[in-house]
Coordinates of C-alpha atoms in Angstrom, one line a residue:
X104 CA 86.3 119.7 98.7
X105 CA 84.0 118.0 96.2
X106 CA 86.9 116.2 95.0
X107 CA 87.2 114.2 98.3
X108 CA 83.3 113.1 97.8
X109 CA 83.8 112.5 94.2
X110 CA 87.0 110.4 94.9
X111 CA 85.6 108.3 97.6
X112 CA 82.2 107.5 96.3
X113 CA 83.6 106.4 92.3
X114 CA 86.5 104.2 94.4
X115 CA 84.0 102.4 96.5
X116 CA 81.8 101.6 93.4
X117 CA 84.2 100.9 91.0
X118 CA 85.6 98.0 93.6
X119 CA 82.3 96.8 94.4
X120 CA 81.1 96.2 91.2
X121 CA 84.2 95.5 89.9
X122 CA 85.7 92.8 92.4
X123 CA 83.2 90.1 91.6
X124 CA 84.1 90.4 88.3
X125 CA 87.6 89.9 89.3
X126 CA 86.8 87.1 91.3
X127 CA 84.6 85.2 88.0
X128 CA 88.0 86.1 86.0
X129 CA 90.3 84.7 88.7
X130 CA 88.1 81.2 89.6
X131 CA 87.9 81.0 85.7
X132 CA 91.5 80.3 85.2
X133 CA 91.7 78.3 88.5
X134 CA 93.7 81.5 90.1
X135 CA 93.3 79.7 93.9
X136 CA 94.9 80.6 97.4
X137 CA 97.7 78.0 98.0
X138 CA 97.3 77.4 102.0
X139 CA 100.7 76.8 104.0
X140 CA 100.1 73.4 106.0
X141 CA 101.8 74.8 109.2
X142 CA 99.1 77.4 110.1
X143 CA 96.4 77.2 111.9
X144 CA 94.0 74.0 110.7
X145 CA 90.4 75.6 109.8
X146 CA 92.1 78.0 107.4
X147 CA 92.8 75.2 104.8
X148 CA 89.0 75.2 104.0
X149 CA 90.0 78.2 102.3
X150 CA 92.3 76.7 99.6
X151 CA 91.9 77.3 96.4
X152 CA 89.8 80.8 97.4
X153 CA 90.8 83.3 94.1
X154 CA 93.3 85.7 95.3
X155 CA 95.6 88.6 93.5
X156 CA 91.8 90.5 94.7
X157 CA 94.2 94.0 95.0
X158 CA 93.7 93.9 91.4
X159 CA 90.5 95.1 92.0
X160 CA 91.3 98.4 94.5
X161 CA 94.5 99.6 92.8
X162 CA 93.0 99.6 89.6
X163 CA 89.6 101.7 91.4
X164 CA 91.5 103.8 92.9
X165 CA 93.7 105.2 90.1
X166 CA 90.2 105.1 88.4
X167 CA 89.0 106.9 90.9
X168 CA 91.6 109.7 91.4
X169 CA 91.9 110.3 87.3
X170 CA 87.8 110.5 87.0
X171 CA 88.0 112.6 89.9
X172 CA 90.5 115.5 87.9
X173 CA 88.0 114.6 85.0
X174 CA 84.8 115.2 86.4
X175 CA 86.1 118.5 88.8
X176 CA 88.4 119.6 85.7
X177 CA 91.0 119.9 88.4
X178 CA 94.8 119.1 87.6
X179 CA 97.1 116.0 89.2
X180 CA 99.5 117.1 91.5
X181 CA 103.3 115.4 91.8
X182 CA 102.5 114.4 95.4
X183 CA 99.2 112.6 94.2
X184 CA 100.8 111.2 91.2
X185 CA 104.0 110.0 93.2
X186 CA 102.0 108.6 95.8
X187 CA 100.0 106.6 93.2
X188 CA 102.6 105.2 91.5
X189 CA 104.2 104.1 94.7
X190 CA 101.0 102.4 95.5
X191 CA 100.7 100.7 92.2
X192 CA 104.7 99.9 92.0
X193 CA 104.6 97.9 95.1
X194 CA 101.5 96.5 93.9
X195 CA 103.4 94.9 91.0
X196 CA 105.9 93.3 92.7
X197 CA 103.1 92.0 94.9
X198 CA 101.5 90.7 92.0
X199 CA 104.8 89.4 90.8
X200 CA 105.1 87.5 94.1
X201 CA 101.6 86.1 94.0
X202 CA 101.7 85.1 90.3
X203 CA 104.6 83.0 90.9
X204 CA 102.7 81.2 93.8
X205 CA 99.4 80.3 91.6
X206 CA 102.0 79.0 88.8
X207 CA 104.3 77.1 90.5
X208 CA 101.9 76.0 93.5
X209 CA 104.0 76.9 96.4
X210 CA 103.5 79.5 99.3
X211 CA 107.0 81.6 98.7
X212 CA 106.7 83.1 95.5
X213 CA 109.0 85.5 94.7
X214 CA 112.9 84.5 95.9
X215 CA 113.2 87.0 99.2
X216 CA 116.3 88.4 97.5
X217 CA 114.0 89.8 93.9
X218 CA 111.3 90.4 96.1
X219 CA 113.6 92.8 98.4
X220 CA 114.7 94.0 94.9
X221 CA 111.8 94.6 93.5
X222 CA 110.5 96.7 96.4
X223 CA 113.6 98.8 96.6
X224 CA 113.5 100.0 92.8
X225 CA 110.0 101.2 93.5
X226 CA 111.0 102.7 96.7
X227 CA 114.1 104.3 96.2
X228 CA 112.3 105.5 92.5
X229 CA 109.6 107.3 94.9
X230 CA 112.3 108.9 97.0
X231 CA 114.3 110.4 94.6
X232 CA 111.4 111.6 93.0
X233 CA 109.5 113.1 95.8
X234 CA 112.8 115.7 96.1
X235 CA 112.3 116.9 93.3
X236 CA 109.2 119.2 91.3
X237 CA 109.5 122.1 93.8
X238 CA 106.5 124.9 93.7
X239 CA 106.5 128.3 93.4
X240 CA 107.4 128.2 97.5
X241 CA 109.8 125.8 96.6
X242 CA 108.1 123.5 98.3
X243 CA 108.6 119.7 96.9
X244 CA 106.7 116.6 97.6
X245 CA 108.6 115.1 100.7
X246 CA 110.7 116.8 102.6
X247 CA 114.2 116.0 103.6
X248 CA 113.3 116.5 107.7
X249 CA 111.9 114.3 109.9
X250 CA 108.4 114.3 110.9
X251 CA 105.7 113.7 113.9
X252 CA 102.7 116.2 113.3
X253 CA 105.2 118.4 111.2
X254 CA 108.3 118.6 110.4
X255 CA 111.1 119.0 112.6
X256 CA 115.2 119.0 113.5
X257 CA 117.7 119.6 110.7
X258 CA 117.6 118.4 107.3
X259 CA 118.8 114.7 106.7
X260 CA 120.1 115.1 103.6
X261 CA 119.4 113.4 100.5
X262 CA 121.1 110.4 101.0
X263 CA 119.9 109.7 104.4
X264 CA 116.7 110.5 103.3
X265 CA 115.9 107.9 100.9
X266 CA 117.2 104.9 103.4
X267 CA 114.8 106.4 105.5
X268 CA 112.1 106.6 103.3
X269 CA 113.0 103.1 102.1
X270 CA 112.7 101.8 105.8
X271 CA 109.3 103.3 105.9
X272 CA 108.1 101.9 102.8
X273 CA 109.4 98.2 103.5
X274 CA 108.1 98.5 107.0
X275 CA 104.8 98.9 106.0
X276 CA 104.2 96.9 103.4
X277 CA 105.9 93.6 105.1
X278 CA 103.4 95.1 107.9
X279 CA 100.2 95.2 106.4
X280 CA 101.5 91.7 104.5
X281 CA 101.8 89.9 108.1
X282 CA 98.3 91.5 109.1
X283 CA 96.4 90.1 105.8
X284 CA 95.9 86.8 107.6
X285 CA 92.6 86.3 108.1
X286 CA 88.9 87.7 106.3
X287 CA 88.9 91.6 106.2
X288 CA 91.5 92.1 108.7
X289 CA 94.0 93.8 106.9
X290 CA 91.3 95.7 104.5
X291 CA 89.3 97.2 107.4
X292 CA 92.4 98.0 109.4
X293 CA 93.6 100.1 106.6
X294 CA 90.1 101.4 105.7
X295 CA 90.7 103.3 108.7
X296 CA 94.1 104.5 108.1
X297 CA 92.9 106.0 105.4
X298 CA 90.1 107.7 106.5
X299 CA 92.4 109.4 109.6
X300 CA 94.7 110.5 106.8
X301 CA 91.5 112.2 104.9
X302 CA 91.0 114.4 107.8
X303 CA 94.6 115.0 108.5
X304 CA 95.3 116.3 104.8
X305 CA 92.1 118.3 104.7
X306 CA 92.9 120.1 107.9
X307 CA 96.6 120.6 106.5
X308 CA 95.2 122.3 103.4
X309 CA 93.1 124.7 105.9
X310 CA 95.7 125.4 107.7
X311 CA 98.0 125.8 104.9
X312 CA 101.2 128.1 105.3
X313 CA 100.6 129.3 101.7
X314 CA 96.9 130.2 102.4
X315 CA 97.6 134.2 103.9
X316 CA 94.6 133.6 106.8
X317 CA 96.4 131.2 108.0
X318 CA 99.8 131.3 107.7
X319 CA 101.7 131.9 111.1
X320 CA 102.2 129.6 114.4
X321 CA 101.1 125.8 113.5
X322 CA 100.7 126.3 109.7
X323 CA 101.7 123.5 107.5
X324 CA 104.8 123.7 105.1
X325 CA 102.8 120.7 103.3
X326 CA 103.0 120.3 98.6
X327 CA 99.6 119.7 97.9
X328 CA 97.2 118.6 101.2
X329 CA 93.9 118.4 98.9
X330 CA 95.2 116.6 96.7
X331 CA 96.8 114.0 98.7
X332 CA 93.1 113.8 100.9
X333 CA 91.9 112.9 97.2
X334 CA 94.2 110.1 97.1
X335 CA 93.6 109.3 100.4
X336 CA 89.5 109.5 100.2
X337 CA 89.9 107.2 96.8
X338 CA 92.2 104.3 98.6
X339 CA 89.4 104.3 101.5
X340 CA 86.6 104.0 99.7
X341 CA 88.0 101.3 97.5
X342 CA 89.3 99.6 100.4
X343 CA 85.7 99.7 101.5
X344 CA 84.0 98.0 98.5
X345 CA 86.6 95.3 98.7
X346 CA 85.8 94.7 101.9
X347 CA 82.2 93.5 101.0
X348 CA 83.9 90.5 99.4
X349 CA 86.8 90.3 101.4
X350 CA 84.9 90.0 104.9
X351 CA 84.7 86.4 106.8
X352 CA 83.8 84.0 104.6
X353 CA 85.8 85.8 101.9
X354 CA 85.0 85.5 98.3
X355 CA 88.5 86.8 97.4
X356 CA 91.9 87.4 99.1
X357 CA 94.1 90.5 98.0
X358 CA 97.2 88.5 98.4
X359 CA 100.5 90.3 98.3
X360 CA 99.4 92.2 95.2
X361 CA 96.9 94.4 97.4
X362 CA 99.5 94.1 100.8
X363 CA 102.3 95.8 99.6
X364 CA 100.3 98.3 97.9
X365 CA 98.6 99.2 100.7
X366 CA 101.7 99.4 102.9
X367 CA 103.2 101.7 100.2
X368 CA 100.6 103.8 99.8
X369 CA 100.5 104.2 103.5
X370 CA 104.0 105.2 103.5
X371 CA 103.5 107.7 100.8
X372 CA 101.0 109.2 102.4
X373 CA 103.1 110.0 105.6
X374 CA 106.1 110.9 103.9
X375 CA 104.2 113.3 101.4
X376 CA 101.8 115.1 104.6
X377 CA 104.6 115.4 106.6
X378 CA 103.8 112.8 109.5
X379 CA 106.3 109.7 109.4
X380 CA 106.3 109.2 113.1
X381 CA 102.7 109.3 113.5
X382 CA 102.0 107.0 111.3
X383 CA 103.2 104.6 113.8
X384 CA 100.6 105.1 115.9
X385 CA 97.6 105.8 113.2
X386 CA 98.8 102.7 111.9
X387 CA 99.5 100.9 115.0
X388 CA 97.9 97.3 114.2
X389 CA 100.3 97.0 111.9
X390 CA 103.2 97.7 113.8
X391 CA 101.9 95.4 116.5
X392 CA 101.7 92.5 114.4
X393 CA 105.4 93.0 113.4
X394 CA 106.0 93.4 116.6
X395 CA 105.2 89.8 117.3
X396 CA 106.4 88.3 114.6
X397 CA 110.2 90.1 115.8
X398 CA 109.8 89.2 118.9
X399 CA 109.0 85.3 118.2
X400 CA 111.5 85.0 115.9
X401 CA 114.0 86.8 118.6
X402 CA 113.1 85.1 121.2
X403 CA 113.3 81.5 119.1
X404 CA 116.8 82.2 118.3
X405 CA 118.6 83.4 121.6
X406 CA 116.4 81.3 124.0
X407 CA 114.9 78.5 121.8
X408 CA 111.5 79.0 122.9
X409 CA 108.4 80.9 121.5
X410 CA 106.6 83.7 122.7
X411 CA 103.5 82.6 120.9
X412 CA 101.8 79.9 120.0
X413 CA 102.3 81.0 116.6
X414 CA 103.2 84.5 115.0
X415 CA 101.9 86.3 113.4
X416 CA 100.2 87.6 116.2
X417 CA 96.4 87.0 115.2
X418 CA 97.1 83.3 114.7
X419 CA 98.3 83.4 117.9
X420 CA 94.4 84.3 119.1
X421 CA 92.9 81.4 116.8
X422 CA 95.0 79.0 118.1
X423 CA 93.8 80.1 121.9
X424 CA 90.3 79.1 120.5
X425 CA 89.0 82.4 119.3
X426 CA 87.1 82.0 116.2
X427 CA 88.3 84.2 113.1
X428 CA 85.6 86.8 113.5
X429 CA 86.0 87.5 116.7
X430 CA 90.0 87.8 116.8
X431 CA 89.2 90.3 113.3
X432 CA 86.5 92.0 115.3
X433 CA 88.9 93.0 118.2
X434 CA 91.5 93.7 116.0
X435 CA 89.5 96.1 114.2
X436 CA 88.7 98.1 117.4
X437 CA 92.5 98.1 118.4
X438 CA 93.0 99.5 115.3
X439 CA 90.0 102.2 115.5
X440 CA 91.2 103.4 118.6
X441 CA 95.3 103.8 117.2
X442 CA 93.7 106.1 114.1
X443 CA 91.4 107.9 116.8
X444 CA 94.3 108.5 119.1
X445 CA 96.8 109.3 116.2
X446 CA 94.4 112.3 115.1
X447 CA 94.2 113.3 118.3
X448 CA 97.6 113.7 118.8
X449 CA 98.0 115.4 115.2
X450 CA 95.4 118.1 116.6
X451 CA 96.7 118.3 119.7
X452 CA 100.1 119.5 118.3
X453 CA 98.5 122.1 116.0
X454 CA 96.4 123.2 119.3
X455 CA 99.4 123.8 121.5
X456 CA 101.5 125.8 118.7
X457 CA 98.6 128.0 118.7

């Protein structure tokens, strides 16, 4: 268990000390937030804010994790490693995106159709991967069932699999993307995610099927548990130091590079611990925020009229006259009380199957 203290305490150093540096390096070579002129009107006072800031908690948590099997002389799994490079994969094409909007000066970035392209290497790279390096249980990363608190049903099959997977990992990553809106929103909301996902991999390793005290009625059939609360524990606490400079009035923005790297690693996470479904409820900010924005655009298209005053959904609360703290604020606690209510409902199931 030390790992999960060591991984979590080096990731939220390693971003806060290392993020303003980031930020010196970024405002140095005039690396600024370009500011769309449709959204809401105080948010152009941020222009020119340095952005690309998920620099700084990819590269700490990697950090992180490898210092981790360093210091504890403990090995890397294939579910920590896969989940990692899933993480960092998307952040690339984030980066990619964001890169593009610094050099060129214009909010799009990336062409939707290389974006979409870039995201589905990575993905469908992760899925293929994840069935394969089976254990000595013959137990591989992800598993070709779907999921709630465990697996359950009959077995997908590869192909299905990996379409599914993909939806996952575009899903979130365009969802935490529409949440990163406003200072610390996204960062906190995923802070939390994480830390659920700590406890729900710790208590998976505990109640492992491999382990013989504790194999029987509501054991997990899950790889490597610790080892993905080690991942889990490092992308929290970097998440956490970021957040000193990324809360209201934010020094830095992560920009795409840190969205879709969160939103892959979130979808790793589920896929590898065996808890797709839930993570639509653990993560359930996110889905509401994509929620709006489908329902908006739905609604603009057969009817003519908007839900909204403007979508995503948080802009829809600024625009009502809330100031940006507060809607962030709220916004945090809807999203405190999804990860509360998501473990909940992950112990609940191993309760009842007792």
């Amino acid at each position: 268990m030390s790992q999960i203290l060591f991984s979590g305490v080096i990731g939220l150093f390693l971003s806060l000390v290392g993020t303003p540096l980031l930020i010196k390096l970024l405002a140095s070579r005039g690396y600024g937030q370009f500011i769309r002129d449709d959204g809401p009107q105080n948010h152009h006072s941020k222009r020119g804010t340095p952005t690309m800031g998920g620099i700084a908690f990819i590269l700490a948590t990697v950090a992180a994790y490898a210092l981790t099997k360093l210091l504890t002389g403990s090995q890397p799994s294939f579910s920590g490693v896969l989940v990692l490079f899933l993480f960092a994969g998307m952040g690339l094409v984030g980066f990619l995106d964001d890169y593009i909007k610094i050099v060129k000066q214009r909010s799009l970035g990336l062409r939707a159709k290389a974006k979409m392209a870039g995201q589905l290497i990575v993905g469908t790279a992760f899925a293929v991967l994840s069935l394969n390096f089976a254990n000595l249980r013959l137990l591989t990363p992800a598993s070709t069932k779907l999921s709630f608190t465990q697996d359950f049903g009959w077995s997908m099959g590869p192909v299905i699999f990996v379409i599914w997977a993909l939806f996952m990992i575009l899903a979130m990553s365009n969802g935490v993307n529409l949440t990163d809106g406003l200072d610390g929103l996204a960062t906190g909301a995923s802070v939390m995610v994480f830390g659920a996902y700590v406890f729900i991999c710790v208590w998976e390793y505990q109640e492992s099927c491999a382990n013989p005290f504790t194999a029987g009625p509501g054991c997990y059939e899950v790889r490597d548990p610790l080892d993905l609360a080690v991942v889990a524990a490092a992308l929290m606490g970097a998440c956490f130091g970021f957040l000193w400079w990324n809360t209201s009035p934010a020094k830095i923005f992560m920009g795409d590079t840190g969205s879709l790297a969160l939103g892959g690693a979130l979808a790793g996470l589920a896929i590898c611990s065996r808890t797709e479904l839930l993570l639509a409820i653990l993560g359930g900010l996110f889905v509401l925020i994509t929620m709006s924005v489908v329902i908006q655009v739905g609604s603009f298209r057969l009817t003519g009229k908007r839900v909204f005053k403007m979508a995503p959904l948080q802009h829809h609360f600024e625009l009502k006259g809330w100031s940006e703290v507060l809607v962030v604020v709220r916004f945090w606690i809807i999203q405190g009380m999804c990860a509360i209510l998501g473990v909940g409902i992950f112990y609940a199931g191993w309760a009842a199957s007792k």
